Amino acid sequence: ATTQDGVTDQEIKLTAPSIDGYTPVKSEVAYKFTADEKQEVVIFYKANEQQVTVQHRVEGTDKELVQPTTHKGHKGEEVNVAE
């Protein structure tokens, strides 16, 4: 959470911070302060697609047992590498 000071009716622009593995839905969000005591802005992100390459080798060697496979997913997801 980040705190931004302001006064009623003041307009500001908030820049979405970088978060590894995610892209902000909007890189910049406009906000206008109100007279309310509690004020909050929510910045939404979507997970970036990532991929992992799985190699199957004999332990202690570079000998591949089968061709490597590539699997796609998103940060925080479990990927079934047996498929």
JSON list of C-alpha atoms in Angstrom, two decimals:
[
{"chain": "A", "resi": 1, "resn": "ALA", "atom": "CA", "xyz": [0.00, 0.00, 0.00]},
{"chain": "A", "resi": 2, "resn": "THR", "atom": "CA", "xyz": [1.13, 3.49, -0.83]},
{"chain": "A", "resi": 3, "resn": "THR", "atom": "CA", "xyz": [-0.13, 6.71, 0.75]},
{"chain": "A", "resi": 4, "resn": "GLN", "atom": "CA", "xyz": [-0.60, 9.90, -1.24]},
{"chain": "A", "resi": 5, "resn": "ASP", "atom": "CA", "xyz": [-1.51, 13.16, 0.52]},
{"chain": "A", "resi": 6, "resn": "GLY", "atom": "CA", "xyz": [-3.94, 15.63, -1.04]},
{"chain": "A", "resi": 7, "resn": "VAL", "atom": "CA", "xyz": [-6.81, 18.04, -0.42]},
{"chain": "A", "resi": 8, "resn": "THR", "atom": "CA", "xyz": [-10.49, 17.87, -1.37]},
{"chain": "A", "resi": 9, "resn": "ASP", "atom": "CA", "xyz": [-11.05, 18.28, -5.13]},
{"chain": "A", "resi": 10, "resn": "GLN", "atom": "CA", "xyz": [-7.35, 17.90, -5.93]},
{"chain": "A", "resi": 11, "resn": "GLU", "atom": "CA", "xyz": [-6.76, 15.70, -8.95]},
{"chain": "A", "resi": 12, "resn": "ILE", "atom": "CA", "xyz": [-3.71, 13.46, -9.17]},
{"chain": "A", "resi": 13, "resn": "LYS", "atom": "CA", "xyz": [-2.38, 10.76, -11.46]},
{"chain": "A", "resi": 14, "resn": "LEU", "atom": "CA", "xyz": [-1.00, 7.58, -9.96]},
{"chain": "A", "resi": 15, "resn": "THR", "atom": "CA", "xyz": [1.47, 5.45, -11.88]},
{"chain": "A", "resi": 16, "resn": "ALA", "atom": "CA", "xyz": [1.09, 1.70, -11.44]},
{"chain": "A", "resi": 17, "resn": "PRO", "atom": "CA", "xyz": [4.27, 0.26, -9.92]},
{"chain": "A", "resi": 18, "resn": "SER", "atom": "CA", "xyz": [6.04, -2.62, -11.66]},
{"chain": "A", "resi": 19, "resn": "ILE", "atom": "CA", "xyz": [5.27, -6.05, -10.22]},
{"chain": "A", "resi": 20, "resn": "ASP", "atom": "CA", "xyz": [7.29, -8.98, -11.56]},
{"chain": "A", "resi": 21, "resn": "GLY", "atom": "CA", "xyz": [5.15, -11.34, -13.63]},
{"chain": "A", "resi": 22, "resn": "TYR", "atom": "CA", "xyz": [2.21, -8.93, -13.95]},
{"chain": "A", "resi": 23, "resn": "THR", "atom": "CA", "xyz": [1.11, -6.06, -16.21]},
{"chain": "A", "resi": 24, "resn": "PRO", "atom": "CA", "xyz": [-1.15, -3.26, -14.94]},
{"chain": "A", "resi": 25, "resn": "VAL", "atom": "CA", "xyz": [-4.52, -3.04, -16.72]},
{"chain": "A", "resi": 26, "resn": "LYS", "atom": "CA", "xyz": [-3.95, 0.75, -16.79]},
{"chain": "A", "resi": 27, "resn": "SER", "atom": "CA", "xyz": [-0.42, 2.10, -16.38]},
{"chain": "A", "resi": 28, "resn": "GLU", "atom": "CA", "xyz": [-1.75, 5.38, -14.99]},
{"chain": "A", "resi": 29, "resn": "VAL", "atom": "CA", "xyz": [-4.88, 6.05, -12.91]},
{"chain": "A", "resi": 30, "resn": "ALA", "atom": "CA", "xyz": [-6.49, 9.47, -12.38]},
{"chain": "A", "resi": 31, "resn": "TYR", "atom": "CA", "xyz": [-7.98, 10.20, -8.96]},
{"chain": "A", "resi": 32, "resn": "LYS", "atom": "CA", "xyz": [-9.82, 13.16, -7.43]},
{"chain": "A", "resi": 33, "resn": "PHE", "atom": "CA", "xyz": [-9.75, 13.58, -3.65]},
{"chain": "A", "resi": 34, "resn": "THR", "atom": "CA", "xyz": [-13.11, 13.89, -1.88]},
{"chain": "A", "resi": 35, "resn": "ALA", "atom": "CA", "xyz": [-14.12, 15.05, 1.59]},
{"chain": "A", "resi": 36, "resn": "ASP", "atom": "CA", "xyz": [-14.47, 11.41, 2.73]},
{"chain": "A", "resi": 37, "resn": "GLU", "atom": "CA", "xyz": [-12.25, 10.34, 5.60]},
{"chain": "A", "resi": 38, "resn": "LYS", "atom": "CA", "xyz": [-11.32, 7.00, 4.02]},
{"chain": "A", "resi": 39, "resn": "GLN", "atom": "CA", "xyz": [-10.23, 7.06, 0.39]},
{"chain": "A", "resi": 40, "resn": "GLU", "atom": "CA", "xyz": [-8.82, 4.22, -1.63]},
{"chain": "A", "resi": 41, "resn": "VAL", "atom": "CA", "xyz": [-7.66, 3.56, -5.18]},
{"chain": "A", "resi": 42, "resn": "VAL", "atom": "CA", "xyz": [-7.29, 0.03, -6.54]},
{"chain": "A", "resi": 43, "resn": "ILE", "atom": "CA", "xyz": [-4.92, -0.69, -9.43]},
{"chain": "A", "resi": 44, "resn": "PHE", "atom": "CA", "xyz": [-5.70, -3.92, -11.27]},
{"chain": "A", "resi": 45, "resn": "TYR", "atom": "CA", "xyz": [-3.09, -6.21, -12.83]},
{"chain": "A", "resi": 46, "resn": "LYS", "atom": "CA", "xyz": [-3.20, -9.22, -15.13]},
{"chain": "A", "resi": 47, "resn": "ALA", "atom": "CA", "xyz": [-0.73, -12.09, -14.96]},
{"chain": "A", "resi": 48, "resn": "ASN", "atom": "CA", "xyz": [1.76, -12.34, -17.84]},
{"chain": "A", "resi": 49, "resn": "GLU", "atom": "CA", "xyz": [2.01, -15.61, -19.70]},
{"chain": "A", "resi": 50, "resn": "GLN", "atom": "CA", "xyz": [5.29, -17.39, -19.00]},
{"chain": "A", "resi": 51, "resn": "GLN", "atom": "CA", "xyz": [6.80, -20.65, -20.12]},
{"chain": "A", "resi": 52, "resn": "VAL", "atom": "CA", "xyz": [9.05, -23.32, -18.70]},
{"chain": "A", "resi": 53, "resn": "THR", "atom": "CA", "xyz": [11.11, -25.90, -20.58]},
{"chain": "A", "resi": 54, "resn": "VAL", "atom": "CA", "xyz": [11.38, -29.30, -18.90]},
{"chain": "A", "resi": 55, "resn": "GLN", "atom": "CA", "xyz": [14.38, -31.51, -19.68]},
{"chain": "A", "resi": 56, "resn": "HIS", "atom": "CA", "xyz": [14.50, -35.21, -18.74]},
{"chain": "A", "resi": 57, "resn": "ARG", "atom": "CA", "xyz": [18.10, -36.40, -18.20]},
{"chain": "A", "resi": 58, "resn": "VAL", "atom": "CA", "xyz": [19.98, -39.22, -16.57]},
{"chain": "A", "resi": 59, "resn": "GLU", "atom": "CA", "xyz": [21.29, -37.93, -13.24]},
{"chain": "A", "resi": 60, "resn": "GLY", "atom": "CA", "xyz": [24.91, -36.80, -13.40]},
{"chain": "A", "resi": 61, "resn": "THR", "atom": "CA", "xyz": [24.97, -36.72, -17.23]},
{"chain": "A", "resi": 62, "resn": "ASP", "atom": "CA", "xyz": [23.83, -34.60, -20.14]},
{"chain": "A", "resi": 63, "resn": "LYS", "atom": "CA", "xyz": [22.05, -37.60, -21.70]},
{"chain": "A", "resi": 64, "resn": "GLU", "atom": "CA", "xyz": [18.45, -36.66, -22.59]},
{"chain": "A", "resi": 65, "resn": "LEU", "atom": "CA", "xyz": [15.90, -39.43, -22.12]},
{"chain": "A", "resi": 66, "resn": "VAL", "atom": "CA", "xyz": [13.23, -37.66, -24.22]},
{"chain": "A", "resi": 67, "resn": "GLN", "atom": "CA", "xyz": [12.95, -34.38, -26.09]},
{"chain": "A", "resi": 68, "resn": "PRO", "atom": "CA", "xyz": [12.42, -31.33, -23.85]},
{"chain": "A", "resi": 69, "resn": "THR", "atom": "CA", "xyz": [8.84, -30.13, -23.49]},
{"chain": "A", "resi": 70, "resn": "THR", "atom": "CA", "xyz": [7.60, -26.54, -23.14]},
{"chain": "A", "resi": 71, "resn": "HIS", "atom": "CA", "xyz": [4.65, -25.59, -20.94]},
{"chain": "A", "resi": 72, "resn": "LYS", "atom": "CA", "xyz": [2.88, -22.24, -20.62]},
{"chain": "A", "resi": 73, "resn": "GLY", "atom": "CA", "xyz": [1.18, -20.72, -17.60]},
{"chain": "A", "resi": 74, "resn": "HIS", "atom": "CA", "xyz": [0.97, -17.65, -15.42]},
{"chain": "A", "resi": 75, "resn": "LYS", "atom": "CA", "xyz": [2.79, -16.61, -12.24]},
{"chain": "A", "resi": 76, "resn": "GLY", "atom": "CA", "xyz": [1.39, -18.47, -9.24]},
{"chain": "A", "resi": 77, "resn": "GLU", "atom": "CA", "xyz": [-0.23, -21.23, -11.31]},
{"chain": "A", "resi": 78, "resn": "GLU", "atom": "CA", "xyz": [0.75, -24.87, -11.13]},
{"chain": "A", "resi": 79, "resn": "VAL", "atom": "CA", "xyz": [1.68, -26.38, -14.48]},
{"chain": "A", "resi": 80, "resn": "ASN", "atom": "CA", "xyz": [1.23, -30.09, -15.18]},
{"chain": "A", "resi": 81, "resn": "VAL", "atom": "CA", "xyz": [4.54, -31.02, -16.83]},
{"chain": "A", "resi": 82, "resn": "ALA", "atom": "CA", "xyz": [3.42, -34.64, -17.37]},
{"chain": "A", "resi": 83, "resn": "GLU", "atom": "CA", "xyz": [1.11, -33.58, -20.23]}
]
